[in-house]
Amino acid sequence: MTAQSSLDLGDNAPRDSGPVTCLGITFPNDAARRAHFRALLAEKLKDPDFRKIEGFPIGTDEAILELSDAPYYTACPNPWLADFVHEWEAQKPAKPEGWHYQREPFAADVSEGKNDPIYNAHSYHTKVPHKAIMRYILHYTEPGDTVFDGFCGTGMTGVAAHLCGDRKTVESLGYKVLSDGAILQKEPDATGKDVWVPFSKMGPRHAVLNDLSPVATFIASNYNTPVNVIEFEKEAKRILAEVEAECDWMYQTKHTDGRLGSISCVVWSDVFVCTNCGHHVVYWDAAIDKSEGIAADKFNCPSCDKILSKDDAEKATVITYDSVLKNSTSQSKQVPVLIVYEVDGKRFQKPPDKSDLDLINKINDTVVNNWYPVDRMMHSSPGTKKWGDRWRAGTASFEHVHEIFTRRNLLALSSVRSRAKSGSLLFLFTGILNRSSKMNRIHLKKFFFGGGGWNAGYMKGVIYLPSIPIETSIFEQWTDRSSSVKNAYKEMNLSQRGIVSTGSMAWQSFPDKSVDYIFIDPPFGANLFYSELNFIWEAWLKIWTNNLVEAIESDYQKKGPKEYRKLMSDCFCLAYAKLKPGRWITIEFSNTSANVWNSIQTALAEAGFIVANVAALDKKQEASTLLPIPLRSNKT
């Protein structure tokens, strides 16, 4: 294996872009800015007290420096937050005499669809569409205000803050924008007639974004960094060409006339052991009703005709030697059952033949020359039977990160990773990881009866290994995702950067009473186990979430309602302290559990907030709806 080279985030601005100013310092170019602040961050990382900050991620100094783009983004607590907040406040124009902040709670229904190029550029377990957040930011803030999101996830709050200065996006929300930047919305007058009433001003707001998860902040940073789209597309195509040259032989299959076709995907199947005769039963052959497009609950052993089910039949296993782990491991047996490929632009299907099986054996014997992660899930100890809350019997043979990928895709991914050195290209790389794994599923109805979309992707919010996974070509995924990311960058057209920090929301270095508005979508109870769901992503980045202060209810982490309430209270106390007097925080609440809601209410009261109202919002299919809790700071 070769050591991973350092990240060069040089595509975040045009090459030879000329002088840039950052925090009052002018540099000859952006590369000089990065070098200056990288050196400062390297010195900071040597301070033992700095690493003791609550929520400091798990990773080496080298890994943190590779991922960071200081001072805008650090894959650890950001030491420059206070400098940015001070600078933004100083840039604000003076308020007229007698001015005071006054806003009523935002109570309108909000529902925004998810079919948006920005939203779809990178997946995540939960994500609020940026246009939904924009409505709140426009209502509660003015241009140049500071917005804070301490549970930022993919950074949609930062995108929303920036796009409050984009006329096209603001008008797409149904608002009217005047030539002076005034934003008007329809409201009923005394007679009940709708009239246009000014309520906000067009202009970008500044965003401070934080999350406990390094992969979340990395995604957020890339969503909130200006990118040279032409350079990004050029580099993405270069990487594709180089990886194809190295790995194309693994994605070839013979057509019926002997010509070579390019494999788009391979359908694999679990193999079960008959409890009666010990015969190996291929699930795809025995249980899939191809005339109905469904998986049967019961299926017959083709050898003895005994009726079996997935619940009572054991999975067949294979013993393989892992050259990196240097030991033999037991894996659930899966066999290829169908190959989908292209010849001259036309798509075909076939069952694997001898040459296909020989190719798989050759791939399995191939040495991987590029680095890839082999970490144990959740850093569990050898011999540990369970590695987290998401562990299930179906994932029993999956103990290390690399084992969730086929050997073919693992080789191709490691080749891509060795070349994806810039922030936006690594953003693209993490965007294809989950669909490149054995978690990728087939939609049987669509597969057999058409309609598209039969490659259903992975199941969000869980670590689920299906009995019929799809191994999708890395080349196709890279091409498709490159187009999606390019379109998102064009749509955002950023002119400023969000400031991103990695660590606990309960620790932030910017001053008290300095934030104009807070929007957060925090974890609620045991809804999602973020550190576990992010573990595979983070292994490829070599930095992991410090879950000691992860605000969830978790059997694996030994956290119940009491621990969850205390962690949330700490976060809300921080939010209360950072808000300017009389300002607002909006919380998206995403749990129907009365116990979780009571914990939230208690934590809010302990922090000193007053709940203004809870707005129940319309729920629509394929749309993200908010159940917001607007809160006013209790200070005077």
mmCIF file with all atom_site columns, C-alpha atoms in Angstrom, residues 322-505:
data_model
loop_
_atom_site.group_PDB
_atom_site.id
_atom_site.type_symbol
_atom_site.label_atom_id
_atom_site.label_alt_id
_atom_site.label_comp_id
_atom_site.label_asym_id
_atom_site.label_entity_id
_atom_site.label_seq_id
_atom_site.pdbx_PDB_ins_code
_atom_site.Cartn_x
_atom_site.Cartn_y
_atom_site.Cartn_z
_atom_site.occupancy
_atom_site.B_iso_or_equiv
_atom_site.pdbx_formal_charge
_atom_site.auth_seq_id
_atom_site.auth_comp_id
_atom_site.auth_asym_id
_atom_site.auth_atom_id
_atom_site.pdbx_PDB_model_num
ATOM 1   C CA . ASP A 1 322 ? -7.091  -11.165 3.759   1.00 0.00 ? 322 ASP A CA 1
ATOM 2   C CA . SER A 1 323 ? -3.609  -10.071 2.687   1.00 0.00 ? 323 SER A CA 1
ATOM 3   C CA . VAL A 1 324 ? -3.926  -6.716  4.469   1.00 0.00 ? 324 VAL A CA 1
ATOM 4   C CA . LEU A 1 325 ? -5.341  -8.015  7.761   1.00 0.00 ? 325 LEU A CA 1
ATOM 5   C CA . LYS A 1 326 ? -3.006  -11.019 7.392   1.00 0.00 ? 326 LYS A CA 1
ATOM 6   C CA . ASN A 1 327 ? -5.589  -13.482 8.620   1.00 0.00 ? 327 ASN A CA 1
ATOM 7   C CA . SER A 1 328 ? -8.453  -15.629 7.385   1.00 0.00 ? 328 SER A CA 1
ATOM 8   C CA . THR A 1 329 ? -11.955 -14.214 7.649   1.00 0.00 ? 329 THR A CA 1
ATOM 9   C CA . SER A 1 330 ? -15.373 -15.775 7.320   1.00 0.00 ? 330 SER A CA 1
ATOM 10  C CA . GLN A 1 331 ? -17.692 -13.976 4.903   1.00 0.00 ? 331 GLN A CA 1
ATOM 11  C CA . SER A 1 332 ? -21.273 -14.573 3.871   1.00 0.00 ? 332 SER A CA 1
ATOM 12  C CA . LYS A 1 333 ? -21.230 -16.249 0.473   1.00 0.00 ? 333 LYS A CA 1
ATOM 13  C CA . GLN A 1 334 ? -22.647 -14.265 -2.424  1.00 0.00 ? 334 GLN A CA 1
ATOM 14  C CA . VAL A 1 335 ? -22.524 -15.238 -6.088  1.00 0.00 ? 335 VAL A CA 1
ATOM 15  C CA . PRO A 1 336 ? -23.047 -13.189 -9.255  1.00 0.00 ? 336 PRO A CA 1
ATOM 16  C CA . VAL A 1 337 ? -26.343 -14.007 -10.967 1.00 0.00 ? 337 VAL A CA 1
ATOM 17  C CA . LEU A 1 338 ? -26.744 -11.362 -13.663 1.00 0.00 ? 338 LEU A CA 1
ATOM 18  C CA . ILE A 1 339 ? -24.498 -8.962  -15.574 1.00 0.00 ? 339 ILE A CA 1
ATOM 19  C CA . VAL A 1 340 ? -25.824 -5.770  -17.155 1.00 0.00 ? 340 VAL A CA 1
ATOM 20  C CA . TYR A 1 341 ? -23.452 -4.387  -19.773 1.00 0.00 ? 341 TYR A CA 1
ATOM 21  C CA . GLU A 1 342 ? -23.196 -2.155  -22.827 1.00 0.00 ? 342 GLU A CA 1
ATOM 22  C CA . VAL A 1 343 ? -21.896 -2.744  -26.348 1.00 0.00 ? 343 VAL A CA 1
ATOM 23  C CA . ASP A 1 344 ? -21.862 0.154   -28.820 1.00 0.00 ? 344 ASP A CA 1
ATOM 24  C CA . GLY A 1 345 ? -24.162 2.179   -26.588 1.00 0.00 ? 345 GLY A CA 1
ATOM 25  C CA . LYS A 1 346 ? -26.814 -0.571  -26.311 1.00 0.00 ? 346 LYS A CA 1
ATOM 26  C CA . ARG A 1 347 ? -27.591 -2.305  -23.024 1.00 0.00 ? 347 ARG A CA 1
ATOM 27  C CA . PHE A 1 348 ? -27.766 -6.074  -22.600 1.00 0.00 ? 348 PHE A CA 1
ATOM 28  C CA . GLN A 1 349 ? -28.169 -8.646  -19.812 1.00 0.00 ? 349 GLN A CA 1
ATOM 29  C CA . LYS A 1 350 ? -26.738 -12.104 -19.347 1.00 0.00 ? 350 LYS A CA 1
ATOM 30  C CA . PRO A 1 351 ? -25.993 -14.631 -16.611 1.00 0.00 ? 351 PRO A CA 1
ATOM 31  C CA . PRO A 1 352 ? -22.266 -14.802 -15.805 1.00 0.00 ? 352 PRO A CA 1
ATOM 32  C CA . ASP A 1 353 ? -20.342 -17.320 -17.872 1.00 0.00 ? 353 ASP A CA 1
ATOM 33  C CA . LYS A 1 354 ? -17.044 -19.075 -17.166 1.00 0.00 ? 354 LYS A CA 1
ATOM 34  C CA . SER A 1 355 ? -14.958 -16.128 -18.373 1.00 0.00 ? 355 SER A CA 1
ATOM 35  C CA . ASP A 1 356 ? -16.846 -13.814 -15.990 1.00 0.00 ? 356 ASP A CA 1
ATOM 36  C CA . LEU A 1 357 ? -16.237 -16.137 -13.054 1.00 0.00 ? 357 LEU A CA 1
ATOM 37  C CA . ASP A 1 358 ? -12.574 -16.474 -14.024 1.00 0.00 ? 358 ASP A CA 1
ATOM 38  C CA . LEU A 1 359 ? -12.335 -12.672 -14.111 1.00 0.00 ? 359 LEU A CA 1
ATOM 39  C CA . ILE A 1 360 ? -13.745 -12.423 -10.574 1.00 0.00 ? 360 ILE A CA 1
ATOM 40  C CA . ASN A 1 361 ? -11.195 -14.969 -9.343  1.00 0.00 ? 361 ASN A CA 1
ATOM 41  C CA . LYS A 1 362 ? -8.419  -12.978 -11.025 1.00 0.00 ? 362 LYS A CA 1
ATOM 42  C CA . ILE A 1 363 ? -9.668  -9.758  -9.388  1.00 0.00 ? 363 ILE A CA 1
ATOM 43  C CA . ASN A 1 364 ? -9.791  -11.442 -5.981  1.00 0.00 ? 364 ASN A CA 1
ATOM 44  C CA . ASP A 1 365 ? -6.143  -12.464 -6.390  1.00 0.00 ? 365 ASP A CA 1
ATOM 45  C CA . THR A 1 366 ? -5.025  -8.981  -7.487  1.00 0.00 ? 366 THR A CA 1
ATOM 46  C CA . VAL A 1 367 ? -2.901  -6.988  -5.059  1.00 0.00 ? 367 VAL A CA 1
ATOM 47  C CA . VAL A 1 368 ? -4.242  -3.522  -4.291  1.00 0.00 ? 368 VAL A CA 1
ATOM 48  C CA . ASN A 1 369 ? -1.421  -1.010  -4.684  1.00 0.00 ? 369 ASN A CA 1
ATOM 49  C CA . ASN A 1 370 ? -3.363  2.026   -3.469  1.00 0.00 ? 370 ASN A CA 1
ATOM 50  C CA . TRP A 1 371 ? -4.422  2.759   0.096   1.00 0.00 ? 371 TRP A CA 1
ATOM 51  C CA . TYR A 1 372 ? -7.888  1.835   1.347   1.00 0.00 ? 372 TYR A CA 1
ATOM 52  C CA . PRO A 1 373 ? -9.309  1.695   4.905   1.00 0.00 ? 373 PRO A CA 1
ATOM 53  C CA . VAL A 1 374 ? -9.326  -1.601  6.792   1.00 0.00 ? 374 VAL A CA 1
ATOM 54  C CA . ASP A 1 375 ? -10.544 -0.247  10.146  1.00 0.00 ? 375 ASP A CA 1
ATOM 55  C CA . ARG A 1 376 ? -12.827 -2.329  12.332  1.00 0.00 ? 376 ARG A CA 1
ATOM 56  C CA . MET A 1 377 ? -16.359 -0.938  12.453  1.00 0.00 ? 377 MET A CA 1
ATOM 57  C CA . MET A 1 378 ? -16.749 1.527   15.331  1.00 0.00 ? 378 MET A CA 1
ATOM 58  C CA . HIS A 1 379 ? -13.125 0.736   16.253  1.00 0.00 ? 379 HIS A CA 1
ATOM 59  C CA . SER A 1 380 ? -14.426 -2.410  17.976  1.00 0.00 ? 380 SER A CA 1
ATOM 60  C CA . SER A 1 381 ? -11.978 -4.927  19.404  1.00 0.00 ? 381 SER A CA 1
ATOM 61  C CA . PRO A 1 382 ? -11.217 -8.248  17.657  1.00 0.00 ? 382 PRO A CA 1
ATOM 62  C CA . GLY A 1 383 ? -13.672 -10.895 18.751  1.00 0.00 ? 383 GLY A CA 1
ATOM 63  C CA . THR A 1 384 ? -16.398 -8.341  19.470  1.00 0.00 ? 384 THR A CA 1
ATOM 64  C CA . LYS A 1 385 ? -19.708 -9.865  18.410  1.00 0.00 ? 385 LYS A CA 1
ATOM 65  C CA . LYS A 1 386 ? -21.490 -6.564  17.845  1.00 0.00 ? 386 LYS A CA 1
ATOM 66  C CA . TRP A 1 387 ? -20.032 -3.271  16.672  1.00 0.00 ? 387 TRP A CA 1
ATOM 67  C CA . GLY A 1 388 ? -22.911 -0.814  17.159  1.00 0.00 ? 388 GLY A CA 1
ATOM 68  C CA . ASP A 1 389 ? -26.627 -0.102  17.340  1.00 0.00 ? 389 ASP A CA 1
ATOM 69  C CA . ARG A 1 390 ? -26.932 -0.768  13.592  1.00 0.00 ? 390 ARG A CA 1
ATOM 70  C CA . TRP A 1 391 ? -25.385 -4.242  13.874  1.00 0.00 ? 391 TRP A CA 1
ATOM 71  C CA . ARG A 1 392 ? -27.815 -6.907  12.705  1.00 0.00 ? 392 ARG A CA 1
ATOM 72  C CA . ALA A 1 393 ? -27.513 -10.641 12.123  1.00 0.00 ? 393 ALA A CA 1
ATOM 73  C CA . GLY A 1 394 ? -27.380 -9.894  8.386   1.00 0.00 ? 394 GLY A CA 1
ATOM 74  C CA . THR A 1 395 ? -24.228 -7.851  8.872   1.00 0.00 ? 395 THR A CA 1
ATOM 75  C CA . ALA A 1 396 ? -22.488 -10.392 11.104  1.00 0.00 ? 396 ALA A CA 1
ATOM 76  C CA . SER A 1 397 ? -19.652 -11.134 8.662   1.00 0.00 ? 397 SER A CA 1
ATOM 77  C CA . PHE A 1 398 ? -19.058 -7.452  7.975   1.00 0.00 ? 398 PHE A CA 1
ATOM 78  C CA . GLU A 1 399 ? -16.528 -6.342  10.606  1.00 0.00 ? 399 GLU A CA 1
ATOM 79  C CA . HIS A 1 400 ? -14.094 -4.131  8.676   1.00 0.00 ? 400 HIS A CA 1
ATOM 80  C CA . VAL A 1 401 ? -14.792 -1.181  6.420   1.00 0.00 ? 401 VAL A CA 1
ATOM 81  C CA . HIS A 1 402 ? -13.297 -2.701  3.266   1.00 0.00 ? 402 HIS A CA 1
ATOM 82  C CA . GLU A 1 403 ? -15.448 -5.816  3.598   1.00 0.00 ? 403 GLU A CA 1
ATOM 83  C CA . ILE A 1 404 ? -18.570 -3.900  2.622   1.00 0.00 ? 404 ILE A CA 1
ATOM 84  C CA . PHE A 1 405 ? -17.208 -3.500  -0.928  1.00 0.00 ? 405 PHE A CA 1
ATOM 85  C CA . THR A 1 406 ? -16.690 -6.103  -3.629  1.00 0.00 ? 406 THR A CA 1
ATOM 86  C CA . ARG A 1 407 ? -13.035 -6.620  -4.471  1.00 0.00 ? 407 ARG A CA 1
ATOM 87  C CA . ARG A 1 408 ? -13.574 -5.105  -7.936  1.00 0.00 ? 408 ARG A CA 1
ATOM 88  C CA . ASN A 1 409 ? -15.126 -1.894  -6.633  1.00 0.00 ? 409 ASN A CA 1
ATOM 89  C CA . LEU A 1 410 ? -12.608 -1.690  -3.793  1.00 0.00 ? 410 LEU A CA 1
ATOM 90  C CA . LEU A 1 411 ? -9.712  -1.712  -6.271  1.00 0.00 ? 411 LEU A CA 1
ATOM 91  C CA . ALA A 1 412 ? -11.366 0.963   -8.420  1.00 0.00 ? 412 ALA A CA 1
ATOM 92  C CA . LEU A 1 413 ? -12.314 3.137   -5.431  1.00 0.00 ? 413 LEU A CA 1
ATOM 93  C CA . SER A 1 414 ? -8.779  3.009   -4.034  1.00 0.00 ? 414 SER A CA 1
ATOM 94  C CA . SER A 1 415 ? -7.505  4.082   -7.447  1.00 0.00 ? 415 SER A CA 1
ATOM 95  C CA . VAL A 1 416 ? -9.908  7.041   -7.477  1.00 0.00 ? 416 VAL A CA 1
ATOM 96  C CA . ARG A 1 417 ? -9.063  7.961   -3.879  1.00 0.00 ? 417 ARG A CA 1
ATOM 97  C CA . SER A 1 418 ? -5.346  8.110   -4.661  1.00 0.00 ? 418 SER A CA 1
ATOM 98  C CA . ARG A 1 419 ? -6.090  10.773  -7.277  1.00 0.00 ? 419 ARG A CA 1
ATOM 99  C CA . ALA A 1 420 ? -8.918  12.745  -5.630  1.00 0.00 ? 420 ALA A CA 1
ATOM 100 C CA . LYS A 1 421 ? -6.699  15.256  -3.867  1.00 0.00 ? 421 LYS A CA 1
ATOM 101 C CA . SER A 1 422 ? -8.745  18.442  -3.960  1.00 0.00 ? 422 SER A CA 1
ATOM 102 C CA . GLY A 1 423 ? -11.703 19.291  -1.760  1.00 0.00 ? 423 GLY A CA 1
ATOM 103 C CA . SER A 1 424 ? -14.325 19.221  -4.509  1.00 0.00 ? 424 SER A CA 1
ATOM 104 C CA . LEU A 1 425 ? -13.006 15.960  -6.022  1.00 0.00 ? 425 LEU A CA 1
ATOM 105 C CA . LEU A 1 426 ? -12.957 14.257  -2.638  1.00 0.00 ? 426 LEU A CA 1
ATOM 106 C CA . PHE A 1 427 ? -16.495 15.627  -2.150  1.00 0.00 ? 427 PHE A CA 1
ATOM 107 C CA . LEU A 1 428 ? -17.390 13.865  -5.403  1.00 0.00 ? 428 LEU A CA 1
ATOM 108 C CA . PHE A 1 429 ? -15.655 10.694  -4.208  1.00 0.00 ? 429 PHE A CA 1
ATOM 109 C CA . THR A 1 430 ? -17.533 10.511  -0.897  1.00 0.00 ? 430 THR A CA 1
ATOM 110 C CA . GLY A 1 431 ? -20.734 11.069  -2.865  1.00 0.00 ? 431 GLY A CA 1
ATOM 111 C CA . ILE A 1 432 ? -20.402 7.690   -4.607  1.00 0.00 ? 432 ILE A CA 1
ATOM 112 C CA . LEU A 1 433 ? -19.140 5.579   -1.692  1.00 0.00 ? 433 LEU A CA 1
ATOM 113 C CA . ASN A 1 434 ? -22.386 4.180   -0.308  1.00 0.00 ? 434 ASN A CA 1
ATOM 114 C CA . ARG A 1 435 ? -23.814 3.296   -3.714  1.00 0.00 ? 435 ARG A CA 1
ATOM 115 C CA . SER A 1 436 ? -20.512 1.582   -4.476  1.00 0.00 ? 436 SER A CA 1
ATOM 116 C CA . SER A 1 437 ? -20.952 -0.791  -1.538  1.00 0.00 ? 437 SER A CA 1
ATOM 117 C CA . LYS A 1 438 ? -22.843 -4.014  -0.943  1.00 0.00 ? 438 LYS A CA 1
ATOM 118 C CA . MET A 1 439 ? -25.618 -1.904  0.593   1.00 0.00 ? 439 MET A CA 1
ATOM 119 C CA . ASN A 1 440 ? -26.763 -1.012  -2.942  1.00 0.00 ? 440 ASN A CA 1
ATOM 120 C CA . ARG A 1 441 ? -30.175 -2.596  -3.623  1.00 0.00 ? 441 ARG A CA 1
ATOM 121 C CA . ILE A 1 442 ? -32.344 -3.742  -6.513  1.00 0.00 ? 442 ILE A CA 1
ATOM 122 C CA . HIS A 1 443 ? -35.955 -2.620  -7.026  1.00 0.00 ? 443 HIS A CA 1
ATOM 123 C CA . LEU A 1 444 ? -37.456 -5.888  -8.268  1.00 0.00 ? 444 LEU A CA 1
ATOM 124 C CA . LYS A 1 445 ? -40.711 -4.506  -9.729  1.00 0.00 ? 445 LYS A CA 1
ATOM 125 C CA . LYS A 1 446 ? -38.904 -1.897  -11.797 1.00 0.00 ? 446 LYS A CA 1
ATOM 126 C CA . PHE A 1 447 ? -36.215 -4.370  -12.814 1.00 0.00 ? 447 PHE A CA 1
ATOM 127 C CA . PHE A 1 448 ? -38.655 -6.894  -14.265 1.00 0.00 ? 448 PHE A CA 1
ATOM 128 C CA . PHE A 1 449 ? -41.348 -4.527  -15.537 1.00 0.00 ? 449 PHE A CA 1
ATOM 129 C CA . GLY A 1 450 ? -39.403 -1.406  -16.534 1.00 0.00 ? 450 GLY A CA 1
ATOM 130 C CA . GLY A 1 451 ? -39.949 2.223   -15.631 1.00 0.00 ? 451 GLY A CA 1
ATOM 131 C CA . GLY A 1 452 ? -36.341 2.995   -14.706 1.00 0.00 ? 452 GLY A CA 1
ATOM 132 C CA . GLY A 1 453 ? -34.803 3.398   -11.296 1.00 0.00 ? 453 GLY A CA 1
ATOM 133 C CA . TRP A 1 454 ? -34.370 -0.303  -10.603 1.00 0.00 ? 454 TRP A CA 1
ATOM 134 C CA . ASN A 1 455 ? -30.932 0.386   -9.134  1.00 0.00 ? 455 ASN A CA 1
ATOM 135 C CA . ALA A 1 456 ? -32.492 1.596   -5.893  1.00 0.00 ? 456 ALA A CA 1
ATOM 136 C CA . GLY A 1 457 ? -29.360 2.698   -4.067  1.00 0.00 ? 457 GLY A CA 1
ATOM 137 C CA . TYR A 1 458 ? -28.718 2.102   -0.401  1.00 0.00 ? 458 TYR A CA 1
ATOM 138 C CA . MET A 1 459 ? -31.281 2.313   2.385   1.00 0.00 ? 459 MET A CA 1
ATOM 139 C CA . LYS A 1 460 ? -30.765 5.589   4.229   1.00 0.00 ? 460 LYS A CA 1
ATOM 140 C CA . GLY A 1 461 ? -30.576 5.730   8.004   1.00 0.00 ? 461 GLY A CA 1
ATOM 141 C CA . VAL A 1 462 ? -29.425 2.124   8.442   1.00 0.00 ? 462 VAL A CA 1
ATOM 142 C CA . ILE A 1 463 ? -26.520 -0.136  7.597   1.00 0.00 ? 463 ILE A CA 1
ATOM 143 C CA . TYR A 1 464 ? -28.403 -2.773  5.656   1.00 0.00 ? 464 TYR A CA 1
ATOM 144 C CA . LEU A 1 465 ? -26.873 -5.482  3.502   1.00 0.00 ? 465 LEU A CA 1
ATOM 145 C CA . PRO A 1 466 ? -29.585 -6.799  1.150   1.00 0.00 ? 466 PRO A CA 1
ATOM 146 C CA . SER A 1 467 ? -29.771 -10.382 -0.044  1.00 0.00 ? 467 SER A CA 1
ATOM 147 C CA . ILE A 1 468 ? -29.565 -9.131  -3.633  1.00 0.00 ? 468 ILE A CA 1
ATOM 148 C CA . PRO A 1 469 ? -26.990 -6.325  -3.764  1.00 0.00 ? 469 PRO A CA 1
ATOM 149 C CA . ILE A 1 470 ? -25.978 -4.536  -6.957  1.00 0.00 ? 470 ILE A CA 1
ATOM 150 C CA . GLU A 1 471 ? -22.333 -3.912  -7.752  1.00 0.00 ? 471 GLU A CA 1
ATOM 151 C CA . THR A 1 472 ? -22.427 -0.700  -9.813  1.00 0.00 ? 472 THR A CA 1
ATOM 152 C CA . SER A 1 473 ? -19.573 0.385   -12.074 1.00 0.00 ? 473 SER A CA 1
ATOM 153 C CA . ILE A 1 474 ? -17.368 3.011   -10.455 1.00 0.00 ? 474 ILE A CA 1
ATOM 154 C CA . PHE A 1 475 ? -16.880 4.601   -13.881 1.00 0.00 ? 475 PHE A CA 1
ATOM 155 C CA . GLU A 1 476 ? -20.613 5.129   -14.360 1.00 0.00 ? 476 GLU A CA 1
ATOM 156 C CA . GLN A 1 477 ? -21.069 6.439   -10.835 1.00 0.00 ? 477 GLN A CA 1
ATOM 157 C CA . TRP A 1 478 ? -18.167 8.872   -11.168 1.00 0.00 ? 478 TRP A CA 1
ATOM 158 C CA . THR A 1 479 ? -19.544 10.182  -14.464 1.00 0.00 ? 479 THR A CA 1
ATOM 159 C CA . ASP A 1 480 ? -23.107 10.589  -13.172 1.00 0.00 ? 480 ASP A CA 1
ATOM 160 C CA . ARG A 1 481 ? -22.052 12.186  -9.885  1.00 0.00 ? 481 ARG A CA 1
ATOM 161 C CA . SER A 1 482 ? -19.627 14.544  -11.648 1.00 0.00 ? 482 SER A CA 1
ATOM 162 C CA . SER A 1 483 ? -22.527 15.913  -13.650 1.00 0.00 ? 483 SER A CA 1
ATOM 163 C CA . SER A 1 484 ? -24.691 16.298  -10.529 1.00 0.00 ? 484 SER A CA 1
ATOM 164 C CA . VAL A 1 485 ? -21.993 18.107  -8.561  1.00 0.00 ? 485 VAL A CA 1
ATOM 165 C CA . LYS A 1 486 ? -21.147 20.371  -11.501 1.00 0.00 ? 486 LYS A CA 1
ATOM 166 C CA . ASN A 1 487 ? -24.808 21.378  -11.831 1.00 0.00 ? 487 ASN A CA 1
ATOM 167 C CA . ALA A 1 488 ? -25.022 22.090  -8.094  1.00 0.00 ? 488 ALA A CA 1
ATOM 168 C CA . TYR A 1 489 ? -21.920 24.294  -8.179  1.00 0.00 ? 489 TYR A CA 1
ATOM 169 C CA . LYS A 1 490 ? -23.365 26.227  -11.123 1.00 0.00 ? 490 LYS A CA 1
ATOM 170 C CA . GLU A 1 491 ? -26.698 26.644  -9.348  1.00 0.00 ? 491 GLU A CA 1
ATOM 171 C CA . MET A 1 492 ? -25.098 27.949  -6.141  1.00 0.00 ? 492 MET A CA 1
ATOM 172 C CA . ASN A 1 493 ? -22.564 30.227  -7.881  1.00 0.00 ? 493 ASN A CA 1
ATOM 173 C CA . LEU A 1 494 ? -21.063 31.153  -4.506  1.00 0.00 ? 494 LEU A CA 1
ATOM 174 C CA . SER A 1 495 ? -19.299 34.463  -4.020  1.00 0.00 ? 495 SER A CA 1
ATOM 175 C CA . GLN A 1 496 ? -18.528 34.028  -0.308  1.00 0.00 ? 496 GLN A CA 1
ATOM 176 C CA . ARG A 1 497 ? -17.623 31.200  2.019   1.00 0.00 ? 497 ARG A CA 1
ATOM 177 C CA . GLY A 1 498 ? -19.304 29.723  5.029   1.00 0.00 ? 498 GLY A CA 1
ATOM 178 C CA . ILE A 1 499 ? -17.079 29.170  8.070   1.00 0.00 ? 499 ILE A CA 1
ATOM 179 C CA . VAL A 1 500 ? -17.032 25.552  9.214   1.00 0.00 ? 500 VAL A CA 1
ATOM 180 C CA . SER A 1 501 ? -15.866 23.933  12.458  1.00 0.00 ? 501 SER A CA 1
ATOM 181 C CA . THR A 1 502 ? -15.771 20.304  13.644  1.00 0.00 ? 502 THR A CA 1
ATOM 182 C CA . GLY A 1 503 ? -16.635 19.470  17.240  1.00 0.00 ? 503 GLY A CA 1
ATOM 183 C CA . SER A 1 504 ? -19.323 19.680  19.872  1.00 0.00 ? 504 SER A CA 1
ATOM 184 C CA . MET A 1 505 ? -21.962 22.379  19.534  1.00 0.00 ? 505 MET A CA 1
#
